[in-house]
Coordinates of C-alpha atoms and ligand atoms in Angstrom, one line a residue:
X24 CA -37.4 208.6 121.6
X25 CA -39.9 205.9 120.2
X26 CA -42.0 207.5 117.6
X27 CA -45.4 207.4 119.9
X28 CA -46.5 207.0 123.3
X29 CA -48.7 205.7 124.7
X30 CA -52.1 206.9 125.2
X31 CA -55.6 205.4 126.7
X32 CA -56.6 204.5 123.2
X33 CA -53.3 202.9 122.4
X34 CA -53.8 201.1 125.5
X35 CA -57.6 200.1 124.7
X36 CA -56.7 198.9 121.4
X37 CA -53.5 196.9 122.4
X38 CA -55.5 195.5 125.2
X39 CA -58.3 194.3 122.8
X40 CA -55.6 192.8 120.6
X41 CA -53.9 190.8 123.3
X42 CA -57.2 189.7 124.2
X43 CA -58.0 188.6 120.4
X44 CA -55.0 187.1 119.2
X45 CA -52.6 186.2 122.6
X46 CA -49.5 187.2 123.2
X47 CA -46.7 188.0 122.0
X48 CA -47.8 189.6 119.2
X49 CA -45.8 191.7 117.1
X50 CA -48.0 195.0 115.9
X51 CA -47.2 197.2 112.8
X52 CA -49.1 200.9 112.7
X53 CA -50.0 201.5 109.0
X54 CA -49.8 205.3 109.6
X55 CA -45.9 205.0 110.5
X56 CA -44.9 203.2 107.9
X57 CA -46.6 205.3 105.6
X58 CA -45.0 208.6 106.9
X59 CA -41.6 206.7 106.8
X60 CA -42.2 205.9 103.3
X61 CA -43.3 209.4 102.4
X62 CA -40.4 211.0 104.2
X63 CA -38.2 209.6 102.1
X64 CA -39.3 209.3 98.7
X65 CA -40.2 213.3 99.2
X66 CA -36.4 213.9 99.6
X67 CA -33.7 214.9 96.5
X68 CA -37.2 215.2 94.8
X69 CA -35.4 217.3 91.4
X70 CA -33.0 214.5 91.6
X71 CA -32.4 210.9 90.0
X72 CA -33.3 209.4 93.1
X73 CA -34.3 205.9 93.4
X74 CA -35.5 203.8 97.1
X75 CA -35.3 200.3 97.8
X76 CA -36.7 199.2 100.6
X77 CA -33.8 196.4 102.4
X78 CA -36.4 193.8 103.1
X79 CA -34.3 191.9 105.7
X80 CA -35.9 194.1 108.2
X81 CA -39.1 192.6 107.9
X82 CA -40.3 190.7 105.0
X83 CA -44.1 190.3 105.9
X84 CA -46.0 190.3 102.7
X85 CA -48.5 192.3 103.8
X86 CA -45.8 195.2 104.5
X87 CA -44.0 194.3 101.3
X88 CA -47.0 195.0 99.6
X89 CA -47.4 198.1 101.1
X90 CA -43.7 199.0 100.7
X91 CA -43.8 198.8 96.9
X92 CA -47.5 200.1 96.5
X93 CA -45.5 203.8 97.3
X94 CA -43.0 203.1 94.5
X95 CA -40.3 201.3 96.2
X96 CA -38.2 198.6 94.8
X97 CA -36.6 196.1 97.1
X98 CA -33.0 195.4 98.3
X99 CA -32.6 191.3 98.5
X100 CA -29.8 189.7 100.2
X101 CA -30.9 185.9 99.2
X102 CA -32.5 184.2 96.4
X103 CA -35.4 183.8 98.6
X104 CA -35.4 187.5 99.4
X105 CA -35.0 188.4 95.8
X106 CA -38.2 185.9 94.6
X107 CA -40.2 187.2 97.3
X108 CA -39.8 190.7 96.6
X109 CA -40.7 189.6 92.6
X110 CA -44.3 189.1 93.7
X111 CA -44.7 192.7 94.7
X112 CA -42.7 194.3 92.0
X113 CA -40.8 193.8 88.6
X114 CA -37.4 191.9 88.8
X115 CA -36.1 195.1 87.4
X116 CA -36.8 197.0 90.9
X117 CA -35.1 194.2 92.8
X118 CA -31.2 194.5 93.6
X119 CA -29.9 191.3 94.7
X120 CA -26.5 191.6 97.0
X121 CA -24.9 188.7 97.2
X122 CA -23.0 187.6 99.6
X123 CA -21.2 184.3 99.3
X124 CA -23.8 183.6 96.5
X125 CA -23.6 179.7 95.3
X126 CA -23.2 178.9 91.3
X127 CA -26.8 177.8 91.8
X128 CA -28.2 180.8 93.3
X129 CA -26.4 182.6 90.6
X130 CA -27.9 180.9 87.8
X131 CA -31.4 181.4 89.4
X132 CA -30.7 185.0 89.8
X133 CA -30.0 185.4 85.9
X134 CA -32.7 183.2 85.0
X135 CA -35.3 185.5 86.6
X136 CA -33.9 188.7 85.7
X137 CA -33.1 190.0 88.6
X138 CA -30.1 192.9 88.6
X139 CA -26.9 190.8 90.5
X140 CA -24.4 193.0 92.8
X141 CA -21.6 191.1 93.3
X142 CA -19.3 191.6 96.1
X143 CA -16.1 189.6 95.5
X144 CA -13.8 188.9 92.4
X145 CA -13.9 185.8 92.2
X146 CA -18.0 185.4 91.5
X147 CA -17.7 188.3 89.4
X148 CA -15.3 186.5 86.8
X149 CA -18.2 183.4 87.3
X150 CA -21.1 185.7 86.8
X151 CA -19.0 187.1 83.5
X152 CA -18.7 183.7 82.3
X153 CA -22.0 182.2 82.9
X154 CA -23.6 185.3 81.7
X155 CA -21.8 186.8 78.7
X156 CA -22.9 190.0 77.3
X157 CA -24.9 191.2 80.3
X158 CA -24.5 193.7 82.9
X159 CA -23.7 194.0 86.7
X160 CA -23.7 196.1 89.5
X161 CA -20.6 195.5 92.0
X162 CA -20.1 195.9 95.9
X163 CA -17.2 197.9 96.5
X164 CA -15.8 198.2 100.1
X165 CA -15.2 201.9 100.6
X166 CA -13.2 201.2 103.7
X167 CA -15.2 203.5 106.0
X168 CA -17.6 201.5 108.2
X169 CA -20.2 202.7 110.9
X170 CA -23.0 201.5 112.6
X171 CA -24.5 200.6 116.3
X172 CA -22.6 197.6 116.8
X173 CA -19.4 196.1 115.8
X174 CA -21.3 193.1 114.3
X175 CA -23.0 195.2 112.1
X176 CA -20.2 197.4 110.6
X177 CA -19.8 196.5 107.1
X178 CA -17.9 198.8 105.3
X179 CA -14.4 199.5 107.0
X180 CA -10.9 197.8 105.4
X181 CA -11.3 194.3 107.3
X182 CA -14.9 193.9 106.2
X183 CA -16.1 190.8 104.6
X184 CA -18.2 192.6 102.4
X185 CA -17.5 193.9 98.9
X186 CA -14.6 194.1 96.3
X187 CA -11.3 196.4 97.2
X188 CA -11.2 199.7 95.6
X189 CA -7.8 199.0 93.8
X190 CA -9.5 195.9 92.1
X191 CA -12.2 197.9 90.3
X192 CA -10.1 198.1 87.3
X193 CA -9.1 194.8 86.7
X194 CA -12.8 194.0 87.6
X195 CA -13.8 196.1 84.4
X196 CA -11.5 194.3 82.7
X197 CA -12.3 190.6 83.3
X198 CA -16.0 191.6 82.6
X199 CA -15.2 193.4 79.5
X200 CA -14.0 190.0 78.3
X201 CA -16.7 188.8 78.6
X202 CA -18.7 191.2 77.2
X203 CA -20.1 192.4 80.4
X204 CA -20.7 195.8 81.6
X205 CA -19.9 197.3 85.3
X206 CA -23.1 199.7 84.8
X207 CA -23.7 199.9 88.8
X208 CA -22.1 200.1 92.1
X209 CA -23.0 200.0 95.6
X210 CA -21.7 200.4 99.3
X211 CA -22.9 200.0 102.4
X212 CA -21.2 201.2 105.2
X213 CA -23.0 199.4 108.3
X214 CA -26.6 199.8 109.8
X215 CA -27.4 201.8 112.4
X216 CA -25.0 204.8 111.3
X217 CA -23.9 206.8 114.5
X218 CA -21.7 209.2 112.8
X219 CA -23.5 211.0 109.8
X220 CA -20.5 212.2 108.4
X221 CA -18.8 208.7 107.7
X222 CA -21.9 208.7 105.5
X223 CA -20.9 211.2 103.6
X224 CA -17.4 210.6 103.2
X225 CA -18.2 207.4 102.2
X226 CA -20.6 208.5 99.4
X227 CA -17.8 211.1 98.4
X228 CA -15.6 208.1 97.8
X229 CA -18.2 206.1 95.4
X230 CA -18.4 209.6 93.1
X231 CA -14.7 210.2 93.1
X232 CA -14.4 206.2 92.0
X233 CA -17.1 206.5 89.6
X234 CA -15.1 207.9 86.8
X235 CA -13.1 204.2 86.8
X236 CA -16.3 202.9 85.0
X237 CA -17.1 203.9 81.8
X238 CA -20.3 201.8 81.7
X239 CA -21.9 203.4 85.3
X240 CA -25.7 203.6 85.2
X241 CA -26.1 203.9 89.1
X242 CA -24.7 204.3 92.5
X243 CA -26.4 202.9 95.5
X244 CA -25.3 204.5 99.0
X245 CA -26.7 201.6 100.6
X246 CA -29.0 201.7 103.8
X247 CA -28.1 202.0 107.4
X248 CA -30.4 205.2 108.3
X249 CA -30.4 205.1 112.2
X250 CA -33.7 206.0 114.5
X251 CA -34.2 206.8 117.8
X252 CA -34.4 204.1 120.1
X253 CA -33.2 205.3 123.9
X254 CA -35.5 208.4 125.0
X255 CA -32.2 210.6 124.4
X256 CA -31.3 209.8 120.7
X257 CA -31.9 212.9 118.4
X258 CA -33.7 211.6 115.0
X259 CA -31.5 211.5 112.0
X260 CA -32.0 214.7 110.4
X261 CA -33.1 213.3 106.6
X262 CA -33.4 217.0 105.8
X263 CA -29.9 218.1 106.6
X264 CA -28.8 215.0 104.9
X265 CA -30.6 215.7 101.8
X266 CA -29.3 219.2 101.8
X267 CA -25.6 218.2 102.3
X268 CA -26.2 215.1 99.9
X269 CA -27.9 217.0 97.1
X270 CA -25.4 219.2 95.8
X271 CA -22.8 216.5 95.2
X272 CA -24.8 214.4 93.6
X273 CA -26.1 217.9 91.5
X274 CA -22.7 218.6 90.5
X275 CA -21.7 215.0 90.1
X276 CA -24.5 215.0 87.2
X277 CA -23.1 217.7 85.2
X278 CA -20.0 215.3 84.0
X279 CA -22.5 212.0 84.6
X280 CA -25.7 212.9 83.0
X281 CA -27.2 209.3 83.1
X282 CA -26.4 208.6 86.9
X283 CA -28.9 207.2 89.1
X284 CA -28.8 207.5 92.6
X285 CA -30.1 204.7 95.1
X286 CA -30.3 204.2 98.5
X287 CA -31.6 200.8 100.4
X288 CA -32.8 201.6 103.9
X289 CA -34.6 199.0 105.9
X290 CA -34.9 200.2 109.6
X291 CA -35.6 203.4 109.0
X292 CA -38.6 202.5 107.1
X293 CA -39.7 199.6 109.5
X294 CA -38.2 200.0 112.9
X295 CA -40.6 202.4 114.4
X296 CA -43.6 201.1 112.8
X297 CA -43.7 198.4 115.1
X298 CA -43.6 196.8 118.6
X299 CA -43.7 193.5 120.2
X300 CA -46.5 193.0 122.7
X301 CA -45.9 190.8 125.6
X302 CA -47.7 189.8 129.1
X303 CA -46.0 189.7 132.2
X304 CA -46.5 186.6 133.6
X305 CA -44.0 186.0 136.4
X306 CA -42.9 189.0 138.9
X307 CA -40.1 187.6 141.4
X308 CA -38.1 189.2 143.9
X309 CA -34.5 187.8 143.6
X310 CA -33.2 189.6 146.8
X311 CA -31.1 192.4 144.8
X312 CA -33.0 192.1 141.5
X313 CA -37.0 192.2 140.8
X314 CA -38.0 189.9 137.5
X315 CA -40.2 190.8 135.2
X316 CA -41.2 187.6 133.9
X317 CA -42.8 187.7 130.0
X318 CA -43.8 185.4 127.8
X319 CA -41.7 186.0 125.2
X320 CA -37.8 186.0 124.7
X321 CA -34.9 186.3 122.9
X322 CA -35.7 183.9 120.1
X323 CA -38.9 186.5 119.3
X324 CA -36.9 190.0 119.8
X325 CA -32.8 189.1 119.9
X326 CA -31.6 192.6 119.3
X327 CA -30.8 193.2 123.1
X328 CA -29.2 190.4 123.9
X329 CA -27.3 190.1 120.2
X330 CA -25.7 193.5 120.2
X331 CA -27.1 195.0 123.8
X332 CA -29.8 197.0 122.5
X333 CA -31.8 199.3 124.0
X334 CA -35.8 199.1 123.3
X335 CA -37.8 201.2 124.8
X336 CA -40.4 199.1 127.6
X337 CA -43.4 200.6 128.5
X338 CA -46.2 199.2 130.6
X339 CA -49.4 199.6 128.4
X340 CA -51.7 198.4 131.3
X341 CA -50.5 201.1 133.9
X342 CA -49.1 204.0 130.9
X343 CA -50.9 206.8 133.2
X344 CA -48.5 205.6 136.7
X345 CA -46.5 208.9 136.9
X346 CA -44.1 207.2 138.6
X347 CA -41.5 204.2 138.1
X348 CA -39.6 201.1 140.2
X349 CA -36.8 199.2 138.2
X350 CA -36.8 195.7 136.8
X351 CA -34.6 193.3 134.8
X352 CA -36.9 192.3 132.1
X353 CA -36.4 188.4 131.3
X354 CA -37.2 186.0 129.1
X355 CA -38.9 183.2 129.4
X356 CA -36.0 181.2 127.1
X357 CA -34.0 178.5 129.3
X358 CA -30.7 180.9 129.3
X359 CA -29.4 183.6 131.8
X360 CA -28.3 185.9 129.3
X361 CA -32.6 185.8 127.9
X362 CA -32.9 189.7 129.4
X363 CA -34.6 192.4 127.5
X364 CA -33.1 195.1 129.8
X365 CA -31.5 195.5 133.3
X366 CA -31.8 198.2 135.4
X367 CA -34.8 199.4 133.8
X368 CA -37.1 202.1 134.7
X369 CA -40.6 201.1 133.9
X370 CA -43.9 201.8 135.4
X371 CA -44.9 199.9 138.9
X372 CA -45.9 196.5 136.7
X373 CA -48.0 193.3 137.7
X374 CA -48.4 190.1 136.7
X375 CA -50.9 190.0 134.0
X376 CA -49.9 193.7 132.4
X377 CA -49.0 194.3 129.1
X378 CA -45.6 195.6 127.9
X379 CA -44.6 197.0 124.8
X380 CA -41.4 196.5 123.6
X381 CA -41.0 199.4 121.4
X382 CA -39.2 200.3 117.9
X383 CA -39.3 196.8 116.9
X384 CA -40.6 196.4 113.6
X385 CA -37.3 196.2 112.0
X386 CA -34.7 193.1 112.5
X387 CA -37.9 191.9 115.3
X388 CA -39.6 189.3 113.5
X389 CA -37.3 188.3 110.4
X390 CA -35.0 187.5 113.3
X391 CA -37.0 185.3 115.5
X392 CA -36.5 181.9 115.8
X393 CA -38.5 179.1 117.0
X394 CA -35.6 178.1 119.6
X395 CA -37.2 176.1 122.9
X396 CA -39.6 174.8 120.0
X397 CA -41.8 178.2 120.8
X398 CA -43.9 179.1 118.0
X399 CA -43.5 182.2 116.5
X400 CA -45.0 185.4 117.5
X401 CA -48.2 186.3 115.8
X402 CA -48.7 189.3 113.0
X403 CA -51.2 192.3 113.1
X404 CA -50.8 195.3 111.5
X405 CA -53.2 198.1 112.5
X406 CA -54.6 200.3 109.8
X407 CA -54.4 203.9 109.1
X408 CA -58.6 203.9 109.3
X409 CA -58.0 202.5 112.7
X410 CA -59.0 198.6 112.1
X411 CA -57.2 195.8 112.8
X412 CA -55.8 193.1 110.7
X413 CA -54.3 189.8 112.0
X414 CA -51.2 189.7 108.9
X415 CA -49.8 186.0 110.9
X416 CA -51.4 183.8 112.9
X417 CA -49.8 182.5 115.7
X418 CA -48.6 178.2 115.4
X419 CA -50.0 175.6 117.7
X420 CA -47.8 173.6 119.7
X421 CA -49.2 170.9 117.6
X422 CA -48.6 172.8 114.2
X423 CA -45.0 172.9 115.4
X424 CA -44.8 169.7 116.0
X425 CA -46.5 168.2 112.9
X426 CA -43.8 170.6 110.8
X427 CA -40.4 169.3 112.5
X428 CA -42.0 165.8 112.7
X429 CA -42.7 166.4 108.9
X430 CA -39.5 168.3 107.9
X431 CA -37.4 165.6 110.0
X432 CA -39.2 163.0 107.7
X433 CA -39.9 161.0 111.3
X434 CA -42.6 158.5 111.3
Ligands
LLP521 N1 -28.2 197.1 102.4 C1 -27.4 196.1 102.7 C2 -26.5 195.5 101.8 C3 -27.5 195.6 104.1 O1 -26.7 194.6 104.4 C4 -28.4 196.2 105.0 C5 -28.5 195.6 106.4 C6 -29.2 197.2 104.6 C7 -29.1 197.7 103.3 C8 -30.2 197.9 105.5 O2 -29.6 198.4 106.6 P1 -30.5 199.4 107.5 O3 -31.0 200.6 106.7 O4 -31.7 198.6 108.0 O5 -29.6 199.8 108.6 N2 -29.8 192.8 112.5 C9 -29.2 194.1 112.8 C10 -29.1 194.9 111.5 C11 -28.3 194.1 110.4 C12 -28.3 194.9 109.1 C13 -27.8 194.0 108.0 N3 -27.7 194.7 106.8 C14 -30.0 194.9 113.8 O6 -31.0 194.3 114.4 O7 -29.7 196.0 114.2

């Protein structure tokens, strides 16, 4: 179930901002993120326990800042993620996974002091020699994999991510030669965990591996927290995880007293926070099908048409109709497959309402693209005092046009 519904004075204030700042417009809620945040770092509170926030779900500074103004570092996937994230905190809270890194994003990465986890063999033996007498965290693949969708499982045998198990020795080794120390290692299983317990199997794994390296500072568990999104998915219990989760790591202190633990969640801090406000601008009756026709598409919010996800839709114009008439939501991108949702229940809706596609403040706008040569979505975050601020304003066609004819070097 999305995290709020809507009420007249959700309504009112959407309403005002679609009439301020057009649509679509994606809006962030202060108030969730903060309870997110909160949620989290109160949990494994007697414990070593360290949060990174996975930016990729939504890098907005504004957020970021937010983000690592309640003590989180950040979890980078690029060298563009990792120098963003340095603005808002020291290079020591930012864990850069790479991921088919280049030599050159490598030597930035050491040159700014950011901590490298290294996922394959090969660019750990580089790292070693272009970086003598330093430390590393590496990637392991723990060979248990979850998540929503198959594209985003990253943890099972065939994965592309991380270094086999049985090469964490010689990967000791080959650093040691170098005079570089293992001192951290990470998984991450896949985003969007729908079994909890492959979880904690796979964090079971990294403590029974751990004692292969006699250098270990910390163990990251990775992200991949899931939330509700359909009316009938149950919250992830953080509690019951914590309580399972807790006395492992206790016991795993006694024989490793200078273990950290991290974890790197991104949707779970984001995804709820936000939504992507769109006008219905076209309703058509296709014989077997009625169109809801919005002015936004897949290159603003691609989730559903990427890996077939289900985002709430709720009319914000009519949220008091008590009852509801099904729709294919569409698109306005020039492809067939440009459908929100099928089938779908949703209040009696006009052209000219407001709908609110829901739980999308994580993988909404750090995904969008500006395919069909649409300008991006605008930005407003509304604050936990209630006001409004516009955190991205929305391109002119004009803007867009002066950036490709400028990019393109066209004269
Ligand atoms: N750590 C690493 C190394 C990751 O690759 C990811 C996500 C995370 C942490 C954060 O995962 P989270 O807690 O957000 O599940 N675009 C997809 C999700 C892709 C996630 C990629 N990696 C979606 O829209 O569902």
């Amino acid at each position: 179930m999305p995290a709020f519904i809507i009420t007249q004075e959700v309504s009112n204030q959407y309403t005002e901002i679609a009439q301020q700042f057009g649509t679509p417009t994606y809006i962030y809620h202060e108030n969730l993120l903060n309870t997110n945040l909160k949620t989290l770092s109160g949990l494994f509170k007697d414990l070593p326990v360290k949060w990174l926030y996975a930016m990729k779900a939504n890098d907005n500074p504004h957020l970021l800042k937010r983000v690592a103004a309640q003590g989180f570092g950040f979890d980078t996937v690029s060298f563009e993620e990792a120098l963003l994230g340095s603005h808002f905190v020291v290079p020591e809270k930012i864990f850069y996974t790479e991921n088919n890194m280049t030599d050159g994003e490598m030597m930035a990465a050491i040159k700014a002091g950011i901590r490298l986890n290294i996922g394959s063999f090969t660019r750990l033996k580089k790292f070693a020699e272009a970086n003598p007498n330093s430390t590393c965290s590496i990637r392991i693949k723990p060979d248990i994999g979850d998540g929503h969708h198959s594209k985003v499982v990253t943890g099972n045998k065939d994965s592309k991510f991380g270094i086999r198990i049985d090469q964490i020795e010689e990967s000791v080794q080959v650093a040691a030669k170098f005079g570089v120390k293992i001192t951290g290692i990470h998984m991450h299983i896949g985003s969007g965990i729908k079994e909890p317990k492959n979880l904690l199997n796979a964090i079971d794994k990294m403590l029974s591996i751990a004692s292969q390296l006699p250098d270990l500072k910390s163990i990251n568990f990775g992200g991949g927290l899931p939330i509700p999104y359909l009316p009938a998915d149950k919250p992830f219990d953080v509690q019951e995880f914590e309580a399972i989760t807790a006395p492992k790591l206790k016991s795993f202190l006694e024989t490793h007293p200078n273990v950290e633990f991290w974890f790197e969640p991104g949707r779970y801090i984001m995804g709820n926070a936000g939504v992507l406000l769109s006008r219905v601008n076209t309703k058509k009756d296709q014989g077997n099908k009625v169109y809801l026709g919005t002015d936004t598409g897949f290159n603003h919010l691609v989730r559903p048409v990427m890996y077939d996800s289900y985002h709430h839709i709720v009319n914000v114009s009519n949220w008091q109709a008590t009852t509801v008439e099904k729709f294919e939501v569409a698109g306005n991108i020039c492809e067939s497959g440009d459908i929100f949702a099928s089938d779908r229940e949703i209040a009696p809706t006009e052209e000219g309402d407001l709908v609110a596609f829901m739980d999308a403040g994580a993988y909404g706008m750090t995904m969008a693209s500006a395919y069909n040569r649409r300008a991006l979505p605008a930005e407003v975050l509304i604050k936990e005092d209630g006001s409004v601020q516009q955190i991205r304003v929305r391109e002119t066609a004009e803007q867009m046009l002066d950036e490709l004819f400028s990019k393109t070097a066209y004269k």
